[in-house]
Coordinates of C-alpha atoms in Angstrom, one line a residue:
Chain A
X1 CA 0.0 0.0 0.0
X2 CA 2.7 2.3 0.8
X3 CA 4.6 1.8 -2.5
X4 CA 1.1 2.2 -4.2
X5 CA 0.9 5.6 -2.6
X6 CA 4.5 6.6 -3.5
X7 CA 4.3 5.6 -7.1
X8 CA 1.0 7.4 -7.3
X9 CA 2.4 10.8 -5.6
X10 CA 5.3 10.6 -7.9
X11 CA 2.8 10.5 -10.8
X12 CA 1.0 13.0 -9.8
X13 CA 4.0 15.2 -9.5
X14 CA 5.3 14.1 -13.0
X15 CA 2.1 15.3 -14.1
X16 CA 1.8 18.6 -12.4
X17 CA 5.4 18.9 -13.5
X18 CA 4.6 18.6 -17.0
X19 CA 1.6 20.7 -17.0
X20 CA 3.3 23.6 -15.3
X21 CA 6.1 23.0 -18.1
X22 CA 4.2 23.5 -21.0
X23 CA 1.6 26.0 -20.0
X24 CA 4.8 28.2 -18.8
X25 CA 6.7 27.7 -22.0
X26 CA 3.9 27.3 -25.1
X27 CA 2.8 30.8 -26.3
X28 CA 1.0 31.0 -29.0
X29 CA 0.7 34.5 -28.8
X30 CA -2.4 35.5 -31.1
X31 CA -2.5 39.5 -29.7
X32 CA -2.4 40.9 -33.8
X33 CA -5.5 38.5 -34.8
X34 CA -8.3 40.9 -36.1
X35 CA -10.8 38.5 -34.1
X36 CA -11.2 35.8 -31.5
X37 CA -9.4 32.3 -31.9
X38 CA -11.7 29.2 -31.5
X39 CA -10.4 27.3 -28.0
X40 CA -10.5 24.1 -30.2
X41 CA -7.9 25.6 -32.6
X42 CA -5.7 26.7 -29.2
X43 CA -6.1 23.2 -27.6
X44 CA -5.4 21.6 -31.1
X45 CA -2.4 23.3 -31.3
X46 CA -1.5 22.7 -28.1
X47 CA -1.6 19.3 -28.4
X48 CA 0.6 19.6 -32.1
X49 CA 3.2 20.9 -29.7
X50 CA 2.9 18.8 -27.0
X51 CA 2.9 15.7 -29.1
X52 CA 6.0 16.6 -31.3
X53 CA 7.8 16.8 -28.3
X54 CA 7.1 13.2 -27.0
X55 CA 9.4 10.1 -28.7
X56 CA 6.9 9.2 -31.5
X57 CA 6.1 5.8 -32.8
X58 CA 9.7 5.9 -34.8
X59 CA 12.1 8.4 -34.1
X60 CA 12.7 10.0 -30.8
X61 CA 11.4 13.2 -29.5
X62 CA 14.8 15.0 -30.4
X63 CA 14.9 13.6 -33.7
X64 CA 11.1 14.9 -34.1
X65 CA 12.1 18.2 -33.2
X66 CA 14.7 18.2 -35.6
X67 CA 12.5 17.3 -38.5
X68 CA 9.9 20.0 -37.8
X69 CA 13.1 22.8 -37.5
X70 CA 13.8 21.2 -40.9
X71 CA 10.6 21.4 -42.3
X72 CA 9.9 24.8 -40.6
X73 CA 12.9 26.6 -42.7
X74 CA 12.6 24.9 -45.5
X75 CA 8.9 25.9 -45.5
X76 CA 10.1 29.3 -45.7
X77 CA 13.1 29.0 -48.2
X78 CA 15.4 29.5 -45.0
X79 CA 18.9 27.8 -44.8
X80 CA 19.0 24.2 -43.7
X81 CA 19.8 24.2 -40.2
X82 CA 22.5 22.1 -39.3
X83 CA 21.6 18.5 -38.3
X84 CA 22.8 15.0 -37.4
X85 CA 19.3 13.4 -39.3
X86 CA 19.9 11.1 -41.8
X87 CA 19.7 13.1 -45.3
X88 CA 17.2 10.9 -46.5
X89 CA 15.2 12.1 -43.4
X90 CA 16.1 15.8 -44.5
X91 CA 14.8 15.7 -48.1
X92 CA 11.8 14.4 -47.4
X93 CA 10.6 17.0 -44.8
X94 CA 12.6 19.2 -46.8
X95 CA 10.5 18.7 -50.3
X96 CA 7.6 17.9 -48.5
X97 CA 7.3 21.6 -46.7
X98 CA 8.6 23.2 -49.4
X99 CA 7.4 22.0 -52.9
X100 CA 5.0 19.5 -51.9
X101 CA 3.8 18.6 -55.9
X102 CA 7.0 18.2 -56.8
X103 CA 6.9 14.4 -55.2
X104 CA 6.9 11.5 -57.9
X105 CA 6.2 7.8 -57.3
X106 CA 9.8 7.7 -57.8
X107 CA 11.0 10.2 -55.4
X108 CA 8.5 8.8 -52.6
X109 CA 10.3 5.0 -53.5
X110 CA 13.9 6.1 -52.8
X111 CA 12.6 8.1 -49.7
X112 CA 11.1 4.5 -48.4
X113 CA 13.8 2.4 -49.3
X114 CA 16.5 4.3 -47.4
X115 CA 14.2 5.4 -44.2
X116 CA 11.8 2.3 -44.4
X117 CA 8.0 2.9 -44.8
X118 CA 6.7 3.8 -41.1
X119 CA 9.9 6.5 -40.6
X120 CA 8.6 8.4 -43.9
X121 CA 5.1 8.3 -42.6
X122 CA 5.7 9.9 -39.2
X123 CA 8.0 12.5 -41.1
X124 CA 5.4 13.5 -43.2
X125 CA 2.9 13.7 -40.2
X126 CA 5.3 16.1 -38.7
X127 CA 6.0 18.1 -41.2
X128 CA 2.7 18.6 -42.8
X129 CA 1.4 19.7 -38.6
X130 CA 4.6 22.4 -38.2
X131 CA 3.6 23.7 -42.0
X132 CA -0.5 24.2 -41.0
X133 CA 0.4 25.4 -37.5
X134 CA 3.1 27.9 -38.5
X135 CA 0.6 28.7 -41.7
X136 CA -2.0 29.9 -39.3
X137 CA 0.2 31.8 -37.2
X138 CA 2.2 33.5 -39.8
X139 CA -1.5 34.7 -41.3
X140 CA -2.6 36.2 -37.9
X141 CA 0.8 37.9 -37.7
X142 CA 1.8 35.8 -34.9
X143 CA 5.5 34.9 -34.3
X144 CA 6.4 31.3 -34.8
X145 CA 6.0 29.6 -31.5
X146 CA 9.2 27.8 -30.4
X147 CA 9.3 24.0 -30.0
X148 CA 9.5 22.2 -26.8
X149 CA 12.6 20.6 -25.1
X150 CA 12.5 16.8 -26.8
X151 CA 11.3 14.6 -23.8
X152 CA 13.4 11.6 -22.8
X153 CA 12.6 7.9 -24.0
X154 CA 12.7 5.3 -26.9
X155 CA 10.2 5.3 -30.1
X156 CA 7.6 3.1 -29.6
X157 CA 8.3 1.0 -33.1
X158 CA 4.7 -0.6 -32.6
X159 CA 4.3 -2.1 -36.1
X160 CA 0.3 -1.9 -37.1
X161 CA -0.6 -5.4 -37.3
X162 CA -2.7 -6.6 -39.9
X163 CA -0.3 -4.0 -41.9
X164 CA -2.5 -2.0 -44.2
X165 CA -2.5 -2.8 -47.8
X166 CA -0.8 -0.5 -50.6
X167 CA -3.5 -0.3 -53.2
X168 CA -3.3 2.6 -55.6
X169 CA -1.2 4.9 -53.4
X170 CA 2.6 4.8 -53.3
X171 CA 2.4 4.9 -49.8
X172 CA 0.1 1.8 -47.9
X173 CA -2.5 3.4 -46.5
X174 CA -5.5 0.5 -46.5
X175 CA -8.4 0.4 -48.3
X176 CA -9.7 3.8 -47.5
X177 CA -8.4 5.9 -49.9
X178 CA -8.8 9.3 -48.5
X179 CA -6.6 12.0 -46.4
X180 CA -8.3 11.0 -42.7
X181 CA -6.4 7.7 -43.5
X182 CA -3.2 8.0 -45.1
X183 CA -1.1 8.1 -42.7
X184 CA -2.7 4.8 -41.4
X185 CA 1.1 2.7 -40.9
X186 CA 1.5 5.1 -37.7
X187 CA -1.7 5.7 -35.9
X188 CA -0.4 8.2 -33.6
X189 CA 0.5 10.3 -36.2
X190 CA -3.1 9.9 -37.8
X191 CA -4.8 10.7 -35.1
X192 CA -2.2 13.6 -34.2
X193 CA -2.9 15.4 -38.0
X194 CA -6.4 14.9 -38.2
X195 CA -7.0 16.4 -34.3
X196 CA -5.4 19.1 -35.9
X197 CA -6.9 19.6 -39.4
X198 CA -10.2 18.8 -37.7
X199 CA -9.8 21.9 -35.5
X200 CA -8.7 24.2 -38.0
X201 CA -11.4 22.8 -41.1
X202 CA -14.0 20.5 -39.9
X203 CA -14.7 17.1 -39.0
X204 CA -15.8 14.6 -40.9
X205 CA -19.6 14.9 -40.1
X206 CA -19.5 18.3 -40.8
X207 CA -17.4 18.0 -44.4
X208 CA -20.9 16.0 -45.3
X209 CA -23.1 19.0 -45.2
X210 CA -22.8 21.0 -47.9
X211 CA -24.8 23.9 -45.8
X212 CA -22.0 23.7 -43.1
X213 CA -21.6 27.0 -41.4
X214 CA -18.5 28.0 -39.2
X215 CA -19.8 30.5 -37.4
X216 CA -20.9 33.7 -40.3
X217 CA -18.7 31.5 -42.4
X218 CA -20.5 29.7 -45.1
X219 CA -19.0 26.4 -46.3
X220 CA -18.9 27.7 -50.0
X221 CA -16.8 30.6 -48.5
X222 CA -14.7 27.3 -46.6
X223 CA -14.0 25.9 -49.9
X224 CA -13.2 29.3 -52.3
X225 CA -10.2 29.2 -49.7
X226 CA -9.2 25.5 -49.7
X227 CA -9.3 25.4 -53.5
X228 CA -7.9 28.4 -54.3
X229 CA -5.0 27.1 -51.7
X230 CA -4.8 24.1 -53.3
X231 CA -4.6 25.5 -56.9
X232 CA -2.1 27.8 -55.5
X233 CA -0.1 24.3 -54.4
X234 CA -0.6 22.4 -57.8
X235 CA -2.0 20.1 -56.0
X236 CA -4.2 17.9 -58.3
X237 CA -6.5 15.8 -55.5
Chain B
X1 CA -16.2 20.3 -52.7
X2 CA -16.5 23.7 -53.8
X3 CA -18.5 22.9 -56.5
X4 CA -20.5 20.6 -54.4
X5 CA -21.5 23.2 -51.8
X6 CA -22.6 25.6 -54.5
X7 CA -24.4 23.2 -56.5
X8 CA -26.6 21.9 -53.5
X9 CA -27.4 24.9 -51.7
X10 CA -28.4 27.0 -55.0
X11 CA -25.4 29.5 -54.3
X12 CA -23.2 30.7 -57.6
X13 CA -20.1 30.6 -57.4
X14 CA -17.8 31.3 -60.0
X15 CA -14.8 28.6 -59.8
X16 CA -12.8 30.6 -62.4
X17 CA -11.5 32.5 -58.8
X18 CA -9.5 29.2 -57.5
X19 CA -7.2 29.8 -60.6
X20 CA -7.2 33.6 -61.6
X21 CA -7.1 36.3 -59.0
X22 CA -8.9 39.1 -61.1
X23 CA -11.9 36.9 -61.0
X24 CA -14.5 38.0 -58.1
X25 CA -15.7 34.4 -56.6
X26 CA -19.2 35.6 -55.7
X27 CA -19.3 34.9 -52.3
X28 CA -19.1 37.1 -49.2
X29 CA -15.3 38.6 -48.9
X30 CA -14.4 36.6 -51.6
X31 CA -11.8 38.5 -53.6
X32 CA -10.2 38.8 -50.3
X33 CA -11.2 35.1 -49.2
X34 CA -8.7 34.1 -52.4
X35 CA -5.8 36.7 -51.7
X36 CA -5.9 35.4 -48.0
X37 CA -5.4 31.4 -49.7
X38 CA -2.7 32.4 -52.6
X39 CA -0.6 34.1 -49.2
X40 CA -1.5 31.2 -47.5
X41 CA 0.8 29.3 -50.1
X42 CA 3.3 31.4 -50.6
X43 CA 6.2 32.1 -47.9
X44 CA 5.3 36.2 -47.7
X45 CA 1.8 35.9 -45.9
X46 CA 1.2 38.2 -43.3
X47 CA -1.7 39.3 -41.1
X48 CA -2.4 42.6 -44.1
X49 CA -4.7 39.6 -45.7
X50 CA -6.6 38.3 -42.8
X51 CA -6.9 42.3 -41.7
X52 CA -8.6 43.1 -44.9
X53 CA -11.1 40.2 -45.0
X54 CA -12.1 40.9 -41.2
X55 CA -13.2 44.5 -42.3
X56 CA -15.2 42.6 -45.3
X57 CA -16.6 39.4 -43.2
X58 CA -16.0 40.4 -39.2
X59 CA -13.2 39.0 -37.4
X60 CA -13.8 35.4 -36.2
X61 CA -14.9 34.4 -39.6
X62 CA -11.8 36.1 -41.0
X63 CA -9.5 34.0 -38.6
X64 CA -11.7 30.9 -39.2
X65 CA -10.8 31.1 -42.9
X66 CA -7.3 31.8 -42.4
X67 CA -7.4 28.1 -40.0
X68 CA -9.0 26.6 -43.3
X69 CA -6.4 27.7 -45.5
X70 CA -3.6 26.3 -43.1
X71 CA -5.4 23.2 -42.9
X72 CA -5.4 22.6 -46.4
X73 CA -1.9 23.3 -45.8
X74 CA -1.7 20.4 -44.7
X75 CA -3.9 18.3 -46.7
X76 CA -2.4 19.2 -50.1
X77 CA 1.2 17.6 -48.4
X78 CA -0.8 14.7 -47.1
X79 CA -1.8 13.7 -50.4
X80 CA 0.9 14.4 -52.5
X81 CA 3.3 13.2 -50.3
X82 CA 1.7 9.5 -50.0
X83 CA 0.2 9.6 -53.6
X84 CA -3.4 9.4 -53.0
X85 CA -5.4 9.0 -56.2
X86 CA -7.9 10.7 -57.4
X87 CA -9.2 7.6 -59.0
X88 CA -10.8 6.9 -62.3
X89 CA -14.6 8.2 -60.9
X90 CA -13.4 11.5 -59.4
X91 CA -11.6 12.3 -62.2
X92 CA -14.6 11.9 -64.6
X93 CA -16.9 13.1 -62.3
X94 CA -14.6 16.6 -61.9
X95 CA -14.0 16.3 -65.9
X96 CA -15.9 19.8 -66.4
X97 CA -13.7 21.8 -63.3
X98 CA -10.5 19.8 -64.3
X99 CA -10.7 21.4 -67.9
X100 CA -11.9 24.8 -67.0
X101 CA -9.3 25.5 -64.6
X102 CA -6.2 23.5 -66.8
X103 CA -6.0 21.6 -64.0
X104 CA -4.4 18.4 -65.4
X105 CA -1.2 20.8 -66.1
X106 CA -0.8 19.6 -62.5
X107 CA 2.3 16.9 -62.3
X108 CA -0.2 14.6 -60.4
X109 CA -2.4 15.2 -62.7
X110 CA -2.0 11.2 -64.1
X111 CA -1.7 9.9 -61.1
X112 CA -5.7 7.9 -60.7

């Protein structure tokens, strides 16, 4: 009984500990926006953050960090900053933030064959998170918020077992062939990305009414700015 | 999507706005709705854009569309970065928007 209280004392602590951390040190400092920000956009966010800086499902939490500071600059057109990744694990967040259309069949192949399938999914899980986030920001004139100090610990590298199928996508992604699924080899990064893009678009009951309104914000006014963002991107989907 | 929404709930909408920015899209805001998306995509975005569409549309909706065009953000790299098809259906069921707006200039545009 005593340990049992111990261990549960200690937890508590760790989690006090980590609250007071990241409430102290996350930001997100919206003072320019011309209006208020949704608290399910601020806790989505939140989360990104506090997520990135936990050891993911295959690289650990330093590594992550160091992929979203790649994908961050090279979002931007900023200099590389220096890094021990492997360079295979640099392109891809690299291209990916940057010049997204620009990936082949090809160029996603030689990506998979020297990270291995699962390690290229949660880089592109990252990496399309830090772009959205810092997107939003950088249109309310916020500053970029700073990424937290990489917790301790191993990757996971729990494999998804049955392993989802590669149909007509050159990444496997199952049988579902749509963007709530695609990053389906590493469900923590799924469910990560689409917390996210759930926030800031809708979910996927609301995507089914074409009448959807966000507030004064018609969904026809919703998807003048996704398609004009995505003709803007080349991107074909 | 777009056309979707339009088409059900008897609003026009003229699509030609996605792909040329003199084009007025017909909806509330809209000439600024697409300036706020094309600095969405582009690396020199800055809160001028949101500003301008808050005076048109009030301020939450203005910051609500600005979190739709960072979201898409992220959906355009989703798909092209694992190759999600459009498949052979969507394609000929978008024929009419994929030809008015040159869209299968795109380099995924084979990809089904």
């Amino acid at each position: 009984m005593q340990i049992y209280i111990v261990c549960k004392n200690a937890n508590q602590r760790l989690r006090q500990i980590r609250m007071e951390r990241d409430y102290r040190s996350l930001v997100f400092d919206f003072s320019e926006a011309p209006g208020p920000i949704r608290e399910d956009i601020v806790s989505a966010l939140r989360g990104t953050w506090e997520h990135l800086a936990r050891p993911g499902t295959w690289w650990d939490a330093g590594e992550r960090r160091r992929i979203a500071e790649v994908a961050r600059a090279a979002r931007m057109r900023l200099p590389e900053p220096a890094t021990d990744l492997p360079a295979a694990a640099v392109a891809t967040s690299s291209l990916l933030a940057a010049t997204p259309a620009q990936t082949s069949e090809a160029w996603v192949g030689e990506r998979v064959a020297a990270l291995g399938e699962e390690h290229y999914v949660e880089i592109l899980g990252i990496t399309t998170r830090v772009v959205a986030a810092d997107t939003f920001l950088r249109l309310l004139g916020s500053p970029p918020e700073p990424f937290l100090d990489p917790e301790p610990g191993q990757p996971s590298e729990e494999a998804v077992e049955p392993r989802p199928q590669r149909i007509r996508s050159w990444i496997a992604v199952g049988n579902t062939l749509a963007p709530p699924f695609t990053q389906a080899l590493v469900p923590s990064e799924n469910a990560a990305t689409n917390r996210l893009v759930h926030a800031l678009y809708m979910t996927g009951e609301e995507m089914d009414d074409p009448d959807f309104r966000r507030g004064d914000l018609h969904r026809t006014q919703i998807e003048v700015a996704a398609s004009t963002l995505s003709h803007s991107n080349e991107c074909f989907y | 999507m777009l056309s979707w929404s339009a088409e059900t709930t008897g609003r026009e909408v003229n699509i030609d706005a996605v792909a040329d920015p003199t084009v007025d899209p017909g909806v509330p805001g809209g000439r600024f709705l697409t300036a706020l998306a094309r600095a969405g995509s582009g690396t020199n975005a800055g809160p001028m854009h949101v500003t301008a569409l808050a005076r048109e549309i009030g301020g939450a909706a203005a910051v609500d569309a600005a979190a739709v065009t960072a979201a898409f953000e992220s959906f355009n790299r989703v798909v092209d970065g694992t190759g999600l098809p459009v498949g052979r259906a969507g394609r000929q069921q978008q024929a009419s928007v994929i030809e008015r707006l040159r869209l299968d200039r795109f380099p995924h545009a084979d990809h089904v």
